Every structure is written in C-alpha cells, then in structure tokens.
CSV table of N, CA and C in Angstrom, one decimal:
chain,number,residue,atom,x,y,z
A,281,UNK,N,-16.9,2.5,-13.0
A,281,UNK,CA,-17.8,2.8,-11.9
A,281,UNK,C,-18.8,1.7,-11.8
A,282,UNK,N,-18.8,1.7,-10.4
A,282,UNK,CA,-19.8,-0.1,-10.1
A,282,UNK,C,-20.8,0.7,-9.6
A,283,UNK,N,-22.0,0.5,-9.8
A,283,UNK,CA,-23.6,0.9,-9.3
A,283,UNK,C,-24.0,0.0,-8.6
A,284,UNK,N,-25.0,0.3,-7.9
A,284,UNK,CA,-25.9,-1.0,-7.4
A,284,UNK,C,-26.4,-2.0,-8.4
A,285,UNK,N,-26.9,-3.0,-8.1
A,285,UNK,CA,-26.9,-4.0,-8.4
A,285,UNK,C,-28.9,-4.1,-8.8
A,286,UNK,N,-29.0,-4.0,-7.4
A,286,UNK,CA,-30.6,-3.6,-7.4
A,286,UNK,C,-31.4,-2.1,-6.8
A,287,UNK,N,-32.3,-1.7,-6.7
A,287,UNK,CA,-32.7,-0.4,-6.2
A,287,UNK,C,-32.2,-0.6,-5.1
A,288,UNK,N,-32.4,0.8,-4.1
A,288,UNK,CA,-32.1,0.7,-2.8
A,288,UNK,C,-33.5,0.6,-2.5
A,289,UNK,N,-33.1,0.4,-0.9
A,289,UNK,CA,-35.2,-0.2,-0.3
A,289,UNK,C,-34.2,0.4,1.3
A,290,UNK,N,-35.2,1.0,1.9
A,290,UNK,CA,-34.7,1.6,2.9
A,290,UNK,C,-36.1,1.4,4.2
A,291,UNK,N,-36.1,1.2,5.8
A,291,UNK,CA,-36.8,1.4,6.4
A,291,UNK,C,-37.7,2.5,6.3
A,292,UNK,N,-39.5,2.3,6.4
A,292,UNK,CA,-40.3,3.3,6.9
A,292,UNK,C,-40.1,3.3,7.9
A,293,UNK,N,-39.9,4.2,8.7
A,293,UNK,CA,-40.6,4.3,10.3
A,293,UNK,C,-41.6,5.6,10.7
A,294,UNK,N,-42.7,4.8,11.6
A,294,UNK,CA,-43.3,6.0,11.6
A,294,UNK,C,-44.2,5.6,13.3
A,295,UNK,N,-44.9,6.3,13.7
A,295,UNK,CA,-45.3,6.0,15.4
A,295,UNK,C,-46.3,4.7,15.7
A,296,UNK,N,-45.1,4.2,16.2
A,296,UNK,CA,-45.9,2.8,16.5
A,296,UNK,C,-45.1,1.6,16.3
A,297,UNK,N,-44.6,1.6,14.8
A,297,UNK,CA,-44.2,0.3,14.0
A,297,UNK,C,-43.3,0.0,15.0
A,298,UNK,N,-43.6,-1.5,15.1
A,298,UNK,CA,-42.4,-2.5,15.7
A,298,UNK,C,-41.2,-3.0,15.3
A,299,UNK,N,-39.9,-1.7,15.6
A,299,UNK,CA,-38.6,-2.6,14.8
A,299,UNK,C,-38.0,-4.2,14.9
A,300,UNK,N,-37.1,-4.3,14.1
A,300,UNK,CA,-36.9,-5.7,14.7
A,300,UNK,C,-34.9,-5.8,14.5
A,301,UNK,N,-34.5,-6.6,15.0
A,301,UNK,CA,-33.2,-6.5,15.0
A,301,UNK,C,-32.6,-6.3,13.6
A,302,UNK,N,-33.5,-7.3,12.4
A,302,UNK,CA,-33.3,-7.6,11.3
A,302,UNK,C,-33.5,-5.6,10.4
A,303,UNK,N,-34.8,-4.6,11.1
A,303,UNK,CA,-35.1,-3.7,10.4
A,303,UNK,C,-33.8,-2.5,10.7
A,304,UNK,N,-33.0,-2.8,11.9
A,304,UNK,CA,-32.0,-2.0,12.3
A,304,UNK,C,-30.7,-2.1,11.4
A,305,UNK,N,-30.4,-3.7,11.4
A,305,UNK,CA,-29.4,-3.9,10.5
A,305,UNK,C,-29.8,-3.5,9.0
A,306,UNK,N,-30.9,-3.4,8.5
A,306,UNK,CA,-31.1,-3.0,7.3
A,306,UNK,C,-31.1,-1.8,6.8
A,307,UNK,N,-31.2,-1.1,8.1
A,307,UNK,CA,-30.9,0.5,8.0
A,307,UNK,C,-29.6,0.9,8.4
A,308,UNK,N,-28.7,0.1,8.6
A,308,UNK,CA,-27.0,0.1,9.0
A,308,UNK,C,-26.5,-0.2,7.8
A,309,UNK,N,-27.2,-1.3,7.4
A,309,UNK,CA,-26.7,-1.7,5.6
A,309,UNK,C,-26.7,-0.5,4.8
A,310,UNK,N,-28.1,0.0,4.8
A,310,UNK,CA,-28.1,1.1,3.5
A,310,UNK,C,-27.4,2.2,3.9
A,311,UNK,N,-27.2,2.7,5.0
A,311,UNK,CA,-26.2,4.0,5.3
A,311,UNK,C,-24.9,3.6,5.0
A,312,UNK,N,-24.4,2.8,5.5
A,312,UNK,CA,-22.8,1.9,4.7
A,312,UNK,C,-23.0,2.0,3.0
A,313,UNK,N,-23.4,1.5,2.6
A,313,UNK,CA,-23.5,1.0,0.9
A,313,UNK,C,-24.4,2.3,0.4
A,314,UNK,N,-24.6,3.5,0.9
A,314,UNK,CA,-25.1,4.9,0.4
A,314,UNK,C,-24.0,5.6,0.6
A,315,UNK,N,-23.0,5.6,1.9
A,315,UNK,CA,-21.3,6.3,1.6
A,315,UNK,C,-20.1,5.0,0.9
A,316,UNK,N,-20.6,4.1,0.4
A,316,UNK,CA,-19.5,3.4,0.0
A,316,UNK,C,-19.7,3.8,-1.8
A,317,UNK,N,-21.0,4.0,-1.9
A,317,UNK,CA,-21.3,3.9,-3.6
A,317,UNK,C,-20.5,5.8,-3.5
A,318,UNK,N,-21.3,6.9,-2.7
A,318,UNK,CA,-20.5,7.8,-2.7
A,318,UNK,C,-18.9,8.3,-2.8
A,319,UNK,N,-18.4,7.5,-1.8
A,319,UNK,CA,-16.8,7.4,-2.0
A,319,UNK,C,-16.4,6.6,-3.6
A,320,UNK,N,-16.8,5.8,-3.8
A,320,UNK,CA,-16.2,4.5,-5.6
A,320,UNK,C,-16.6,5.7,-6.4
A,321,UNK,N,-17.5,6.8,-6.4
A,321,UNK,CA,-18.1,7.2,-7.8
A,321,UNK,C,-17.4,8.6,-7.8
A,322,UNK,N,-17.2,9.2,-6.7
A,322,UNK,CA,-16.9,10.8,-6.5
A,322,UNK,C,-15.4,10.9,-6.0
A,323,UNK,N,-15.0,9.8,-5.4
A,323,UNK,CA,-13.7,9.8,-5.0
A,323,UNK,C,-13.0,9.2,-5.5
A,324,UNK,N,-12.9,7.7,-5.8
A,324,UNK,CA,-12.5,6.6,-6.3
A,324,UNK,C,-11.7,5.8,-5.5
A,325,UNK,N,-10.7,5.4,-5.7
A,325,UNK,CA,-9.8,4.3,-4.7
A,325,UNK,C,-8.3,4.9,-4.6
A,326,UNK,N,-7.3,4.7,-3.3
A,326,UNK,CA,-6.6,5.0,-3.2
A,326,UNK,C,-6.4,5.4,-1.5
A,327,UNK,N,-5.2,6.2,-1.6
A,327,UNK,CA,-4.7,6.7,-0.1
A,327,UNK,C,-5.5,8.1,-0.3
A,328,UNK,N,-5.9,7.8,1.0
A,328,UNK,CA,-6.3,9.8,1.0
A,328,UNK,C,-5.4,10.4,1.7
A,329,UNK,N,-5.1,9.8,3.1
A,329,UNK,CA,-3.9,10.7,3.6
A,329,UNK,C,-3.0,9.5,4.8
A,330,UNK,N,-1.8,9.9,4.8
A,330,UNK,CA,-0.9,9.2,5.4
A,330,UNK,C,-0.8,7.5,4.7
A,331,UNK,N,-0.4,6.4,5.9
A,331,UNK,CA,0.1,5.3,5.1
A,331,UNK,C,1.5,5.3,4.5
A,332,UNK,N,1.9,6.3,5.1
A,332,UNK,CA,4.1,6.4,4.7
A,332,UNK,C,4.2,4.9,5.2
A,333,UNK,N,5.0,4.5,4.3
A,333,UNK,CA,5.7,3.1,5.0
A,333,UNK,C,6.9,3.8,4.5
A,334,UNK,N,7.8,3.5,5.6
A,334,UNK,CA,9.4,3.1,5.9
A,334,UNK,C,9.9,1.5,6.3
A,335,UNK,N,11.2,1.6,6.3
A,335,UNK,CA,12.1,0.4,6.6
A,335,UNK,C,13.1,1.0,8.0
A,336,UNK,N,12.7,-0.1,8.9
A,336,UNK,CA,13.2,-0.3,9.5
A,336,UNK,C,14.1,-2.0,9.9
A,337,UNK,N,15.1,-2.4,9.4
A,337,UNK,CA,16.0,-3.4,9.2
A,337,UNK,C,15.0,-4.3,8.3
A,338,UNK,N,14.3,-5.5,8.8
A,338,UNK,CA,13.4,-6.3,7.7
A,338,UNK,C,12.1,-6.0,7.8
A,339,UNK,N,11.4,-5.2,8.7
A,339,UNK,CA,10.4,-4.6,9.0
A,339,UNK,C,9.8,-3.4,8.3
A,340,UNK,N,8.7,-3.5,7.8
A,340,UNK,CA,8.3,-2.4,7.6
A,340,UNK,C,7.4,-1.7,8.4
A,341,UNK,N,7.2,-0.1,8.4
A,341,UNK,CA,6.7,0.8,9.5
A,341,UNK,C,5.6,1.6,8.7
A,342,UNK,N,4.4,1.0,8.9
A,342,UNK,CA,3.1,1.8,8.1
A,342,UNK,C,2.4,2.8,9.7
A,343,UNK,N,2.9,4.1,8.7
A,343,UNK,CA,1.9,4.8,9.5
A,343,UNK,C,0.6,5.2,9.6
A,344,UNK,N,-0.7,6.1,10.9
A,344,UNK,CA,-1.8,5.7,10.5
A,344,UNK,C,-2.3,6.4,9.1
A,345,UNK,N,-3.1,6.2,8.7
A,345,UNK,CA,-3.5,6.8,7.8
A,345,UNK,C,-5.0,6.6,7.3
A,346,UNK,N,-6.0,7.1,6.2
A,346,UNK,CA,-6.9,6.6,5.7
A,346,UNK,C,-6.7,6.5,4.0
A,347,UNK,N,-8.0,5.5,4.0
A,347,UNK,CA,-7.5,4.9,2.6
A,347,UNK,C,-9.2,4.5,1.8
A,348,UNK,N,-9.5,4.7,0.7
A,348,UNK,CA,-10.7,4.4,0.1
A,348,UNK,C,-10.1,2.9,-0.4
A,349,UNK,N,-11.1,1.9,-0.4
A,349,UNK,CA,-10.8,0.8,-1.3
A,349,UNK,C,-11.7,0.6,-2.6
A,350,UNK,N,-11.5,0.0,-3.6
A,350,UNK,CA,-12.6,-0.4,-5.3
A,350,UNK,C,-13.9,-0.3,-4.5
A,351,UNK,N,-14.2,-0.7,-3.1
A,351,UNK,CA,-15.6,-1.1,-3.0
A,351,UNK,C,-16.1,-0.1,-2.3
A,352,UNK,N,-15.2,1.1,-2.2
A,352,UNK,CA,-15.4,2.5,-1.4
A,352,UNK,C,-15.7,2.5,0.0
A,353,UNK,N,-15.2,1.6,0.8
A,353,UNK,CA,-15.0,1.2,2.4
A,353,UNK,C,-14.0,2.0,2.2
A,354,UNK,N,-13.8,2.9,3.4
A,354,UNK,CA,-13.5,3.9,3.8
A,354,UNK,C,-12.4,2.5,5.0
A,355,UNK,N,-11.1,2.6,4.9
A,355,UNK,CA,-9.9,1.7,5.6
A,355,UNK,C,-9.2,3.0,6.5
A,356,UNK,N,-9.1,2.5,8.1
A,356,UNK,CA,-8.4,3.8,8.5
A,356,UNK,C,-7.4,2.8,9.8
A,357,UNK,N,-6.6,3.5,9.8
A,357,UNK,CA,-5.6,2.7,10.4
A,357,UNK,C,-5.2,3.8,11.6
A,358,UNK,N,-5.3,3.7,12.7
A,358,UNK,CA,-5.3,4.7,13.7
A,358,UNK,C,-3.8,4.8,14.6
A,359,UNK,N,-3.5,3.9,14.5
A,359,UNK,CA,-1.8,3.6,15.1
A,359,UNK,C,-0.7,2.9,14.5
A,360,UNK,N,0.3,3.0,14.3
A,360,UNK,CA,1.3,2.9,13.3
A,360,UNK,C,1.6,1.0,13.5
A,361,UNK,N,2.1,0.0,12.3
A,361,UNK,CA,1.8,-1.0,12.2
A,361,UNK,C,2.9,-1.4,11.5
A,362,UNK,N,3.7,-2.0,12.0
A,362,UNK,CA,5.0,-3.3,11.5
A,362,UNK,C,4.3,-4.7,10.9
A,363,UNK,N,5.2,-4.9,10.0
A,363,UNK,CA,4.7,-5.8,8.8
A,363,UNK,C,6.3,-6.6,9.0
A,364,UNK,N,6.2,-7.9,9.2
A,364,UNK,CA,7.7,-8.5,8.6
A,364,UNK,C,8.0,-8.8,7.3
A,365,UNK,N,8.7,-8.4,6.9
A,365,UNK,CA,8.9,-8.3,5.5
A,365,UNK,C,10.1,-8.9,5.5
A,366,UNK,N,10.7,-10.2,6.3
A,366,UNK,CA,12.0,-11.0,6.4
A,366,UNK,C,12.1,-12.1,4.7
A,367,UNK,N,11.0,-12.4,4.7
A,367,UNK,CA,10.7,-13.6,3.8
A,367,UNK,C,10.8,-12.6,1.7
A,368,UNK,N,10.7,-11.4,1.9
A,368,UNK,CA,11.0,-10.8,0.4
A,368,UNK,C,12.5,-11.0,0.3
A,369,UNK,N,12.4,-11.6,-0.7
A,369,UNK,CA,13.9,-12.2,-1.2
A,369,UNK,C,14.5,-10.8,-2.8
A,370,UNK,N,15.7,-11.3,-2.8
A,370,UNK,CA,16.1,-10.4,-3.8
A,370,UNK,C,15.3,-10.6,-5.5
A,371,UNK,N,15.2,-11.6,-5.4
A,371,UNK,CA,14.8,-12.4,-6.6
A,371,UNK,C,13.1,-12.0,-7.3
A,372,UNK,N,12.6,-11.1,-6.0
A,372,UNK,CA,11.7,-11.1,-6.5
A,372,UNK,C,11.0,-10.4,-7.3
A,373,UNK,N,11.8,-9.4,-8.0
A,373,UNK,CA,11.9,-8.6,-9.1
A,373,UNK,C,10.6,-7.6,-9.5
A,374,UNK,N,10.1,-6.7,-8.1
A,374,UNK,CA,9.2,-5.6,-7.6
A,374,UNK,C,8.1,-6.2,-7.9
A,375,UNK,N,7.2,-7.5,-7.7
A,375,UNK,CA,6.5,-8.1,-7.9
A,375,UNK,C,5.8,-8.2,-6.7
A,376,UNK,N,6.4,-8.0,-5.1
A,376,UNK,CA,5.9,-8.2,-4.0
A,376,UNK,C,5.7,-6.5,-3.5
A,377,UNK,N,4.3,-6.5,-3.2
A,377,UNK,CA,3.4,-5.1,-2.9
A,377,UNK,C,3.1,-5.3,-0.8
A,378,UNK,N,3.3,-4.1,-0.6
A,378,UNK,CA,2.1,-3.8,0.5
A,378,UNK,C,0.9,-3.5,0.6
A,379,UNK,N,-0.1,-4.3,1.0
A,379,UNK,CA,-1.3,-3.5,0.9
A,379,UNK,C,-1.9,-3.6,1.8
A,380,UNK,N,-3.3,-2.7,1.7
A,380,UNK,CA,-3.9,-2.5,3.3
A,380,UNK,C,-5.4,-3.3,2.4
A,381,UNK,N,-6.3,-3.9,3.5
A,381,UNK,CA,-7.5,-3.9,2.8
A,381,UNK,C,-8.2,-4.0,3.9
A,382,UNK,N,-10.2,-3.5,3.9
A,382,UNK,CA,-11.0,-3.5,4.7
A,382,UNK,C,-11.3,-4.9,5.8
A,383,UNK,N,-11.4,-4.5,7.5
A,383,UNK,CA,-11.7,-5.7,8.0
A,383,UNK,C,-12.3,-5.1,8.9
A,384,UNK,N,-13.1,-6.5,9.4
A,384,UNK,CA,-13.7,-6.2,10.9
A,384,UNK,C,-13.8,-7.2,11.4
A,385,UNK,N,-13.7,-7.2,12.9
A,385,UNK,CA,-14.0,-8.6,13.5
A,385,UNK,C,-14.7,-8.1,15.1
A,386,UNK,N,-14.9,-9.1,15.5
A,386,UNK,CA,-15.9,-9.0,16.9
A,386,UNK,C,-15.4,-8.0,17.5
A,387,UNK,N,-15.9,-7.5,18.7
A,387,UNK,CA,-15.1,-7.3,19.6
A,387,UNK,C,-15.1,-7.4,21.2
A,388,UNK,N,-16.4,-7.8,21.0
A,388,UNK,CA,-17.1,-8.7,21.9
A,388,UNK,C,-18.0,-9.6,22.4
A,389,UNK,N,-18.8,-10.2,23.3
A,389,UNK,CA,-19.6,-11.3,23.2
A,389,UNK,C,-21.0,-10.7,23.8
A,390,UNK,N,-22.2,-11.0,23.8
A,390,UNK,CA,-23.4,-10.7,24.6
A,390,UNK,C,-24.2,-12.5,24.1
A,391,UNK,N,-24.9,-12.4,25.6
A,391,UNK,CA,-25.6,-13.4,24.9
A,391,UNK,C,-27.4,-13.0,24.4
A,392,UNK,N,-27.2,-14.4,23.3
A,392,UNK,CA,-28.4,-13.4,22.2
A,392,UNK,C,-29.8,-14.9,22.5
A,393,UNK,N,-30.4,-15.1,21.7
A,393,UNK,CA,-31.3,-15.7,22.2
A,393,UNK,C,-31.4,-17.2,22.1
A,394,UNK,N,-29.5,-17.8,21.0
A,394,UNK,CA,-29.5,-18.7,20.6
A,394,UNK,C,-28.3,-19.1,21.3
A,395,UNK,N,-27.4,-18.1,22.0
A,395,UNK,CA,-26.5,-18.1,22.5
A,395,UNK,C,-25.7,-16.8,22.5
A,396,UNK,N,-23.9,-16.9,22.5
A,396,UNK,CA,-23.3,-15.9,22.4
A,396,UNK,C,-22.8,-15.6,20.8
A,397,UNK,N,-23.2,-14.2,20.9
A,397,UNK,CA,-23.2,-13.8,19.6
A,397,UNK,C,-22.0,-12.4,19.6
A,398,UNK,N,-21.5,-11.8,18.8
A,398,UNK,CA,-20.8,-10.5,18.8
A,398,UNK,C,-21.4,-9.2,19.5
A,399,UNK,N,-21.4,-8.6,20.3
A,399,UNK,CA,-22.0,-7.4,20.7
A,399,UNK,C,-21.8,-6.2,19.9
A,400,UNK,N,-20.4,-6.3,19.3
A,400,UNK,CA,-19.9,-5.1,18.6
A,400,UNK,C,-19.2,-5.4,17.6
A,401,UNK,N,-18.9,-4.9,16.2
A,401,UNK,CA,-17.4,-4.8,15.4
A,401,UNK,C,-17.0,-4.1,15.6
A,402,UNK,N,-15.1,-4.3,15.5
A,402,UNK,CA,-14.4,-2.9,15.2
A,402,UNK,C,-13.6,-3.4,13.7
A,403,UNK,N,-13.8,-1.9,13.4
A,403,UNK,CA,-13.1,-2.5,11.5
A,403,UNK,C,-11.5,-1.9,12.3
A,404,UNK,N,-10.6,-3.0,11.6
A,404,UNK,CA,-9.6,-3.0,11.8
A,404,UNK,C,-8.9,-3.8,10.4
A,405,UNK,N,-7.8,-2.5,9.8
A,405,UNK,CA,-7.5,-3.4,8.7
A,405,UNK,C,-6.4,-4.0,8.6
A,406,UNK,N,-6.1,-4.6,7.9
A,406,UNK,CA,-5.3,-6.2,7.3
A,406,UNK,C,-4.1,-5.7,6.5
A,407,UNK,N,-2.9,-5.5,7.0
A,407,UNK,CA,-2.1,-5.4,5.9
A,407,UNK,C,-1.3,-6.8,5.5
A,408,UNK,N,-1.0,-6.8,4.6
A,408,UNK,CA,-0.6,-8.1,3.8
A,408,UNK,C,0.6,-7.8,2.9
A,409,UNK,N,1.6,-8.9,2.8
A,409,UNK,CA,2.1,-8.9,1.2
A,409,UNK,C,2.0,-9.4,0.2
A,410,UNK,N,1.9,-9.2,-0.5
A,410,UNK,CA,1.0,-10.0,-1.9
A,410,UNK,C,2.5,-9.8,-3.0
A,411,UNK,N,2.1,-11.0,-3.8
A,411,UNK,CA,3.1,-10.8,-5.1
A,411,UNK,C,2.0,-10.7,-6.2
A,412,UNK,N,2.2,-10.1,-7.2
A,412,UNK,CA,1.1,-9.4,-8.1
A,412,UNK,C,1.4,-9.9,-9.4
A,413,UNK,N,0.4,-10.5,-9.8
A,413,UNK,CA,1.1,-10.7,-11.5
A,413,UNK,C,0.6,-9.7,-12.4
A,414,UNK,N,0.2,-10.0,-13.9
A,414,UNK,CA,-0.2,-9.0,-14.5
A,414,UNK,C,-1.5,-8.1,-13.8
A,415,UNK,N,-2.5,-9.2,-13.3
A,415,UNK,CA,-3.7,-8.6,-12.7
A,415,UNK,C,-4.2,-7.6,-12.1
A,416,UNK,N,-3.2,-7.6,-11.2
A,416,UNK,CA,-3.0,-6.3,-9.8
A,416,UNK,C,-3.6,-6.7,-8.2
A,417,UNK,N,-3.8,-5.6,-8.4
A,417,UNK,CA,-4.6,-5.8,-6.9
A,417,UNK,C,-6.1,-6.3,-7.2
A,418,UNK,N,-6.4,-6.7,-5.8
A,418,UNK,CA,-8.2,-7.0,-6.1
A,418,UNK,C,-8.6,-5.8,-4.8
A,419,UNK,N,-10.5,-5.8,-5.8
A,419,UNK,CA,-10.9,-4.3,-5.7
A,419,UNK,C,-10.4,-3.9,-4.4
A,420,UNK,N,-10.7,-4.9,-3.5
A,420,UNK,CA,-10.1,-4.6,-2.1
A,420,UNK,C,-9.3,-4.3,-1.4
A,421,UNK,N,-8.2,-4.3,-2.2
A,421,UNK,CA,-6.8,-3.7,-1.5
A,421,UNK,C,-6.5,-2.8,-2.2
A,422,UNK,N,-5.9,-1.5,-1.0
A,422,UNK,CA,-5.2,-0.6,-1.8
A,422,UNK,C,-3.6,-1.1,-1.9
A,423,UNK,N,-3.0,-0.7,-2.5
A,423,UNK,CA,-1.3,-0.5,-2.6
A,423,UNK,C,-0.8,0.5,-2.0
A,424,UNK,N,0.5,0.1,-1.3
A,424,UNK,CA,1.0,1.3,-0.6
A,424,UNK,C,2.4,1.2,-1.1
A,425,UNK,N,2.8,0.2,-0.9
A,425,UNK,CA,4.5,0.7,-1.8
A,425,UNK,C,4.7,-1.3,-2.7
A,426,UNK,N,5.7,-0.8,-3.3
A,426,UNK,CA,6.2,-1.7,-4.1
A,426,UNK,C,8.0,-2.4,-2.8
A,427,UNK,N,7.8,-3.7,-2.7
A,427,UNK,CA,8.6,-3.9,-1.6
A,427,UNK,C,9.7,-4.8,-2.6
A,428,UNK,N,11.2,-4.6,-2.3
A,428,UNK,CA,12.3,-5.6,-2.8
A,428,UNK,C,13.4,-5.2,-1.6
A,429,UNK,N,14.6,-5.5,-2.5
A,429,UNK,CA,15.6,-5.9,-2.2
A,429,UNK,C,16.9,-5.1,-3.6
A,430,UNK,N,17.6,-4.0,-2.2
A,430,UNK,CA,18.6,-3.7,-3.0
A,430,UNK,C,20.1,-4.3,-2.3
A,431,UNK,N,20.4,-5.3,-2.8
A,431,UNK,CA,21.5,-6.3,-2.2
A,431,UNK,C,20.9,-6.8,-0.9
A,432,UNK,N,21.3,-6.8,-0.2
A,432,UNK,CA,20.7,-6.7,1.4
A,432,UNK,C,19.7,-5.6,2.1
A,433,UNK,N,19.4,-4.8,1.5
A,433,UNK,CA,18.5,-3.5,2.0
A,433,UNK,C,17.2,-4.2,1.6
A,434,UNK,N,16.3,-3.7,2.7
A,434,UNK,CA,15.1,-4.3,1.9
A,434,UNK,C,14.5,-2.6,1.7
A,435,UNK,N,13.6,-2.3,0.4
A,435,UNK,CA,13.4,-1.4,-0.3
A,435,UNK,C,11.6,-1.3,-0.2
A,436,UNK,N,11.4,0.1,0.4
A,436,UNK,CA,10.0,0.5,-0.1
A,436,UNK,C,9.6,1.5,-1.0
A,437,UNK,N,9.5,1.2,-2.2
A,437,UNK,CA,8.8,2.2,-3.2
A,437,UNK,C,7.4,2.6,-2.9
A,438,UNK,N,7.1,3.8,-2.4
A,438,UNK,CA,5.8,4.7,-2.5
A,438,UNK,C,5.5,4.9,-4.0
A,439,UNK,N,6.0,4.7,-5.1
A,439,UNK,CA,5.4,5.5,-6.0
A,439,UNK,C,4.2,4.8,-6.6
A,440,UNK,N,3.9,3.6,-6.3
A,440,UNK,CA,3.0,2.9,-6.8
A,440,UNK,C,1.9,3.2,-6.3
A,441,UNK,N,1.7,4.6,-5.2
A,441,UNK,CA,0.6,4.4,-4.5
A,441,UNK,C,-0.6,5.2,-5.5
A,442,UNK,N,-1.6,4.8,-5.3
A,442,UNK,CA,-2.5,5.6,-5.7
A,442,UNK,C,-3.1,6.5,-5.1
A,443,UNK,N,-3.2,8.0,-5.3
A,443,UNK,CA,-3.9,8.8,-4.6
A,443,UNK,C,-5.3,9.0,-4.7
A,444,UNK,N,-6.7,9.0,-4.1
A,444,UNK,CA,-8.2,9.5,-4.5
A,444,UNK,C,-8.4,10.9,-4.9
A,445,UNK,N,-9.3,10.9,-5.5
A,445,UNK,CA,-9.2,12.4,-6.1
A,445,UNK,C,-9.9,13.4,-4.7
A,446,UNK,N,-9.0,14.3,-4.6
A,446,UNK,CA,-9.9,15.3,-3.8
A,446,UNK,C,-9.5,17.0,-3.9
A,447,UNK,N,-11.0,17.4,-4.3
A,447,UNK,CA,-10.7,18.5,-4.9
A,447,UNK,C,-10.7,19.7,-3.7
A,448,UNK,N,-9.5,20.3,-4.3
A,448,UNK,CA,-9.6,21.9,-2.8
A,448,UNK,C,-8.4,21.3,-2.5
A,449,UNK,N,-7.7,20.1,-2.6
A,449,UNK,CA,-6.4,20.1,-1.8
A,449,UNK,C,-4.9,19.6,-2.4
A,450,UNK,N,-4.3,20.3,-1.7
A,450,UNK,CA,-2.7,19.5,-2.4
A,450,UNK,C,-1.6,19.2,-1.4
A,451,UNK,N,-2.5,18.3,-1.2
A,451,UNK,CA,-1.1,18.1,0.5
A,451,UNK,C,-1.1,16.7,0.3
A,452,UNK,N,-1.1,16.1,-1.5
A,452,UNK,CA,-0.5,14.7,-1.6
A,452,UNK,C,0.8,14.9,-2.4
C-alpha cells in the first residue's frame, strides 16, 4: 500500500476570496489523488470489468472495459480496440503481455494569455505490448492476457489477468 507522500492541503473558499486558475487546478488535483489513494488501498489493481481480448488473425480485439492501475487511476476504455500483434513471433516464449495503462492528451486548443493552450483532456488509454522479464509490469499497466504463438495461431491467455477486489460480487 502507497500513502501520500505529504499531508493533503485542500482549497478554503469562503465569500469573496478570489480564485485563481492555479486554486481550481488544485482542487481537481486533490479530488483525483483522494479517489486514486481510495481505489490502491480498498480496491487494489486489476480489471474490474470487461477487457476480453480475442484473436482475430494477427490482431488482437480488446473490448471496452474498466480497469484500476498501482497508482489507482481508474483506465476505462469505452469502444472496442485492435492491437497488431503481427511482430509476436513463436520464439517468444509467453514473455510478450497486453497491457492497458492510464492516458490523456488534449483535446482541444483555447487561447490562454501566453498563447494556445489545451482547453480540455480526455483520458484515453494506451494499449501496448510489452515483453516482461522477471520484474513485471510497472505500477501503471495492468495485464490483460499473456500473447504467443501456437505454430502459426497467435494465442491470448486471459489467465494472467488480475482481478480488484470487489466485495458483493461475482460476475469475474
């Protein structure tokens, strides 16, 4: 279990005080990193629901699903996502993983006082293939299947997946 680092420090507001762009993002920060310490401590890391990957010829077919990662970012994937998976060779002896991990990028421009700046993120996650040595994954990615090669078939093992704990249900 990772804890904060330092106390938390959160916005006063009260009638009058002048916010500032800096006092908004600091109260976006602590609501994020108040459900991310929530999800790492009570939930942990893993798939919560969906994230089937299938084979379709060298492709793989991840469907949507959500996913906690080590750093308790909440990863949700809303529409189903092909991965080429042409380049996993036989040889590689279940060493090559799928994994999803947390992202975000612009999504659009406004201009700000120094110029043009992002108006918006949308978190949108990253799937990747990784070859894994002893180490594993990093906190940031979850695993979704274990990917090879049976002669010419390319192969997705789900069982490497990790589920989060969630209590009241059994529909993993």
């Amino acid at each position: 279990m990772t804890l904060p680092g330092a106390p938390r420090r959160r916005v006063n507001y009260f009638e009058g005080r002048l916010l500032s762009a800096g006092d908004l993002a600091a109260e976006q920060q602590y609501a994020r990193e108040r459900t991310w310490l929530h999800n790492r401590v009570l939930h942990g890391e893993g798939v919560v629901s969906g994230f089937e990957v299938t084979v379709q010829g060298d492709d793989l077919v991840v469907s949507p699903g959500m996913a906690i990662d080590g750093m308790g970012r909440e990863i949700v994937l809303v529409e189903q996502a092909c991965v080429d998976a042409s380049a996993v060779v036989a040889s590689s002896h279940g060493r090559v993983h799928l994994a999803v991990s947390w992202s975000e990028e612009p999504d659009d421009e406004v201009i700000g006082p120094e110029g043009p700046v992002p108006g918006h993120f949308v978190e949108r996650p990253r799937l990747v293939l990784l070859e894994f040595g002893p180490g594993g994954p990093a906190a940031d990615q979850v695993v979704l299947a274990r990917v090879h090669r049976a002669g010419a078939a390319l192969v997705a093992d789900g069982s490497v997946r990790r589920h989060v704990r969630r209590s009241g249900h059994s529909d993993r």
